[in-house]
PDB file of C-alpha atoms in Angstrom:
ATOM      1  CA  MET A   1     111.677  75.233 106.268  1.00 82.00           C
ATOM      2  CA  ILE A   2     114.271  77.489 104.630  1.00 89.00           C
ATOM      3  CA  ASN A   3     111.423  79.549 103.154  1.00 91.00           C
ATOM      4  CA  TRP A   4     110.132  80.390 106.635  1.00 93.00           C
ATOM      5  CA  VAL A   5     113.627  81.248 107.875  1.00 95.00           C
ATOM      6  CA  LEU A   6     114.187  83.584 104.924  1.00 95.00           C
ATOM      7  CA  ARG A   7     110.779  85.183 105.293  1.00 95.00           C
ATOM      8  CA  GLY A   8     111.499  85.765 108.989  1.00 96.00           C
ATOM      9  CA  ALA A   9     114.935  87.245 108.277  1.00 97.00           C
ATOM     10  CA  VAL A  10     113.488  89.583 105.646  1.00 97.00           C
ATOM     11  CA  LEU A  11     110.695  90.652 107.994  1.00 97.00           C
ATOM     12  CA  LEU A  12     113.169  91.400 110.795  1.00 98.00           C
ATOM     13  CA  TRP A  13     115.234  93.410 108.304  1.00 97.00           C
ATOM     14  CA  ALA A  14     112.070  95.283 107.260  1.00 98.00           C
ATOM     15  CA  VAL A  15     111.084  96.048 110.856  1.00 98.00           C
ATOM     16  CA  PHE A  16     114.535  97.472 111.582  1.00 97.00           C
ATOM     17  CA  PHE A  17     114.437  99.781 108.569  1.00 97.00           C
ATOM     18  CA  VAL A  18     110.823 100.820 109.233  1.00 97.00           C
ATOM     19  CA  ILE A  19     112.053 101.969 112.642  1.00 96.00           C
ATOM     20  CA  VAL A  20     114.990 103.858 111.064  1.00 95.00           C
ATOM     21  CA  GLY A  21     112.676 105.474 108.472  1.00 95.00           C
ATOM     22  CA  ALA A  22     109.904 106.353 110.922  1.00 96.00           C
ATOM     23  CA  ARG A  23     112.389 107.729 113.420  1.00 94.00           C
ATOM     24  CA  GLY A  24     113.896 109.944 110.706  1.00 91.00           C
ATOM     25  CA  LEU A  25     110.454 111.034 109.553  1.00 93.00           C
ATOM     26  CA  LEU A  26     109.497 112.140 113.050  1.00 94.00           C
ATOM     27  CA  ASP A  27     112.940 113.470 114.042  1.00 90.00           C
ATOM     28  CA  PRO A  28     115.324 114.166 111.127  1.00 87.00           C
ATOM     29  CA  ALA A  29     118.067 115.023 113.613  1.00 86.00           C
ATOM     30  CA  SER A  30     118.276 111.292 114.352  1.00 87.00           C
ATOM     31  CA  TYR A  31     119.993 110.936 110.989  1.00 85.00           C
ATOM     32  CA  SER A  32     122.841 113.108 112.219  1.00 82.00           C
ATOM     33  CA  GLU A  33     123.478 110.599 115.015  1.00 79.00           C
ATOM     34  CA  THR A  34     123.118 107.546 112.813  1.00 79.00           C
ATOM     35  CA  PHE A  35     124.763 108.752 109.597  1.00 82.00           C
ATOM     36  CA  GLN A  36     126.866 111.691 110.773  1.00 79.00           C
ATOM     37  CA  ILE A  37     124.904 114.130 108.595  1.00 82.00           C
ATOM     38  CA  VAL A  38     124.540 117.760 109.648  1.00 80.00           C
ATOM     39  CA  VAL A  39     120.880 118.675 109.733  1.00 78.00           C
ATOM     40  CA  ALA A  40     120.242 122.410 109.407  1.00 82.00           C
ATOM     41  CA  GLY A  41     117.788 124.717 107.659  1.00 84.00           C
ATOM     42  CA  ALA A  42     116.159 123.451 104.472  1.00 82.00           C
ATOM     43  CA  ALA A  43     118.282 120.301 104.650  1.00 81.00           C
ATOM     44  CA  THR A  44     116.016 119.135 107.471  1.00 87.00           C
ATOM     45  CA  ASN A  45     113.058 118.818 105.123  1.00 89.00           C
ATOM     46  CA  THR A  46     115.134 117.089 102.445  1.00 88.00           C
ATOM     47  CA  LEU A  47     116.524 114.557 104.900  1.00 87.00           C
ATOM     48  CA  ARG A  48     113.086 113.960 106.392  1.00 90.00           C
ATOM     49  CA  ALA A  49     111.582 113.298 102.973  1.00 92.00           C
ATOM     50  CA  ASP A  50     114.334 111.585 100.991  1.00 93.00           C
ATOM     51  CA  LEU A  51     116.067 109.380 103.530  1.00 92.00           C
ATOM     52  CA  SER A  52     112.816 108.381 105.199  1.00 94.00           C
ATOM     53  CA  ALA A  53     111.325 107.488 101.815  1.00 96.00           C
ATOM     54  CA  PHE A  54     114.385 105.376 100.999  1.00 96.00           C
ATOM     55  CA  PHE A  55     114.093 103.325 104.190  1.00 97.00           C
ATOM     56  CA  LEU A  56     110.295 103.087 104.292  1.00 97.00           C
ATOM     57  CA  VAL A  57     109.905 102.060 100.640  1.00 98.00           C
ATOM     58  CA  ALA A  58     112.680  99.470 100.961  1.00 98.00           C
ATOM     59  CA  ALA A  59     111.160  98.049 104.144  1.00 98.00           C
ATOM     60  CA  GLY A  60     107.628  98.025 102.717  1.00 97.00           C
ATOM     61  CA  ALA A  61     108.692  96.243  99.552  1.00 98.00           C
ATOM     62  CA  ALA A  62     110.687  93.704 101.573  1.00 98.00           C
ATOM     63  CA  ALA A  63     107.715  92.988 103.835  1.00 97.00           C
ATOM     64  CA  LEU A  64     105.414  92.683 100.825  1.00 97.00           C
ATOM     65  CA  GLY A  65     107.800  90.274  99.122  1.00 96.00           C
ATOM     66  CA  ALA A  66     108.148  88.167 102.260  1.00 95.00           C
ATOM     67  CA  LEU A  67     104.481  88.035 103.210  1.00 95.00           C
ATOM     68  CA  VAL A  68     102.511  87.870  99.961  1.00 93.00           C
ATOM     69  CA  PRO A  69     102.878  84.669  97.929  1.00 85.00           C
ATOM     70  CA  GLY A  70     103.633  85.425  94.306  1.00 90.00           C
ATOM     71  CA  TRP A  71     105.054  88.870  95.109  1.00 94.00           C
ATOM     72  CA  THR A  72     108.631  87.798  95.735  1.00 95.00           C
ATOM     73  CA  ARG A  73     109.844  90.140  92.979  1.00 96.00           C
ATOM     74  CA  ALA A  74     109.143  92.980  95.417  1.00 97.00           C
ATOM     75  CA  LEU A  75     112.332  91.846  97.180  1.00 97.00           C
ATOM     76  CA  LEU A  76     114.265  93.230  94.231  1.00 97.00           C
ATOM     77  CA  VAL A  77     113.171  96.781  95.115  1.00 98.00           C
ATOM     78  CA  PRO A  78     115.250  97.015  98.309  1.00 98.00           C
ATOM     79  CA  ALA A  79     118.036  95.089  96.544  1.00 98.00           C
ATOM     80  CA  ALA A  80     118.104  97.769  93.843  1.00 98.00           C
ATOM     81  CA  LEU A  81     117.967 100.639  96.354  1.00 98.00           C
ATOM     82  CA  TYR A  82     120.723  99.298  98.577  1.00 98.00           C
ATOM     83  CA  GLY A  83     122.764  98.149  95.577  1.00 98.00           C
ATOM     84  CA  THR A  84     122.609 101.658  94.148  1.00 98.00           C
ATOM     85  CA  ALA A  85     123.628 103.123  97.508  1.00 97.00           C
ATOM     86  CA  LEU A  86     126.567 100.710  97.676  1.00 98.00           C
ATOM     87  CA  ALA A  87     127.599 101.565  94.114  1.00 98.00           C
ATOM     88  CA  GLY A  88     127.453 105.268  95.005  1.00 97.00           C
ATOM     89  CA  ARG A  89     129.672 104.720  98.028  1.00 96.00           C
ATOM     90  CA  LEU A  90     132.167 102.718  95.980  1.00 97.00           C
ATOM     91  CA  PHE A  91     132.178 105.428  93.323  1.00 98.00           C
ATOM     92  CA  GLY A  92     132.736 108.079  95.993  1.00 96.00           C
ATOM     93  CA  ALA A  93     135.614 106.111  97.482  1.00 96.00           C
ATOM     94  CA  ALA A  94     137.162 105.769  94.019  1.00 97.00           C
ATOM     95  CA  MET A  95     136.799 109.544  93.523  1.00 97.00           C
ATOM     96  CA  GLY A  96     138.639 110.254  96.768  1.00 95.00           C
ATOM     97  CA  ASP A  97     135.809 110.757  99.262  1.00 94.00           C
ATOM     98  CA  LEU A  98     136.691 110.230 102.911  1.00 92.00           C
ATOM     99  CA  VAL A  99     136.133 106.599 103.906  1.00 93.00           C
ATOM    100  CA  ASN A 100     136.083 105.975 107.634  1.00 91.00           C
ATOM    101  CA  GLY A 101     134.773 103.185 109.839  1.00 90.00           C
ATOM    102  CA  SER A 102     131.171 104.420 109.567  1.00 88.00           C
ATOM    103  CA  ILE A 103     131.303 104.346 105.765  1.00 91.00           C
ATOM    104  CA  VAL A 104     132.775 100.855 105.756  1.00 94.00           C
ATOM    105  CA  GLN A 105     130.076  99.713 108.179  1.00 93.00           C
ATOM    106  CA  ALA A 106     127.363 101.186 105.927  1.00 93.00           C
ATOM    107  CA  MET A 107     128.883  99.464 102.897  1.00 96.00           C
ATOM    108  CA  ILE A 108     128.855  96.120 104.708  1.00 97.00           C
ATOM    109  CA  ILE A 109     125.212  96.610 105.725  1.00 96.00           C
ATOM    110  CA  GLU A 110     124.279  97.538 102.155  1.00 97.00           C
ATOM    111  CA  ALA A 111     126.114  94.545 100.695  1.00 98.00           C
ATOM    112  CA  LEU A 112     124.505  92.160 103.198  1.00 98.00           C
ATOM    113  CA  SER A 113     121.095  93.699 102.522  1.00 98.00           C
ATOM    114  CA  VAL A 114     121.507  93.155  98.772  1.00 98.00           C
ATOM    115  CA  ALA A 115     122.633  89.563  99.390  1.00 98.00           C
ATOM    116  CA  LEU A 116     119.671  88.880 101.703  1.00 97.00           C
ATOM    117  CA  MET A 117     117.116  90.343  99.294  1.00 98.00           C
ATOM    118  CA  VAL A 118     118.500  88.760  96.113  1.00 97.00           C
ATOM    119  CA  GLY A 119     119.084  85.426  97.847  1.00 96.00           C
ATOM    120  CA  SER A 120     115.601  85.447  99.347  1.00 96.00           C
ATOM    121  CA  TRP A 121     114.062  86.368  96.007  1.00 96.00           C
ATOM    122  CA  TRP A 122     116.004  83.568  94.315  1.00 96.00           C
ATOM    123  CA  ILE A 123     114.986  80.881  96.790  1.00 94.00           C
ATOM    124  CA  LEU A 124     111.414  82.030  97.457  1.00 93.00           C
ATOM    125  CA  SER A 125     110.601  82.381  93.750  1.00 91.00           C
ATOM    126  CA  ARG A 126     111.661  78.823  92.883  1.00 87.00           C
ATOM    127  CA  PRO A 127     108.952  76.261  92.227  1.00 77.00           C
ATOM    128  CA  ALA A 128     108.187  74.067  95.212  1.00 67.00           C
ATOM    129  CA  ALA A 129     108.896  70.358  94.966  1.00 62.00           C
ATOM    130  CA  ALA A 130     105.971  67.968  95.198  1.00 56.00           C
ATOM    131  CA  THR A 131     106.029  64.249  95.712  1.00 52.00           C
ATOM    132  CA  VAL A 132     103.889  61.952  93.630  1.00 57.00           C
ATOM    133  CA  ASP A 133     104.158  58.307  94.639  1.00 59.00           C
ATOM    134  CA  GLY A 134     107.428  59.047  96.435  1.00 57.00           C
ATOM    135  CA  VAL A 135     109.003  60.756  93.386  1.00 57.00           C
ATOM    136  CA  VAL A 136     109.946  64.405  93.684  1.00 55.00           C
ATOM    137  CA  GLU A 137     108.547  66.478  90.809  1.00 54.00           C
ATOM    138  CA  ASP A 138     108.633  70.189  90.159  1.00 54.00           C
ATOM    139  CA  ARG A 139     105.362  71.991  90.225  1.00 50.00           C
ATOM    140  CA  PRO A 140     104.660  75.614  89.295  1.00 53.00           C
ATOM    141  CA  VAL A 141     104.264  78.242  91.981  1.00 52.00           C
ATOM    142  CA  LEU A 142     100.708  79.530  92.171  1.00 48.00           C
TER     143      LEU A 142
END
């Protein structure tokens, strides 16, 4: 039962970030609303490409890891991306970058995303228990 709950949570997470990535791909100015980034000139193309790729790759890997049996390691891709983003924010804060409510909110989302992906990978990649004559035995995941 917990496997289905985790798969559902990861898929909802993936859908949300597909929407964020697709919205940014179609309208990079949406990133200025969401992330308080000024979009002007050549920066428009960079934001469209880089930020959209970040969100779409993370969401695609999460969906792949949740839906395809045996591919749970794909959940480590968004964990690595969001973990790196969180580490960058922490480094920036340590270097004196401005940290406001939006930055703190982003850091919380990144930390929760890493926890969801790593936790889901950990639980979904464990061998399932099988019962033989009422005795629980471990069996390998196929």
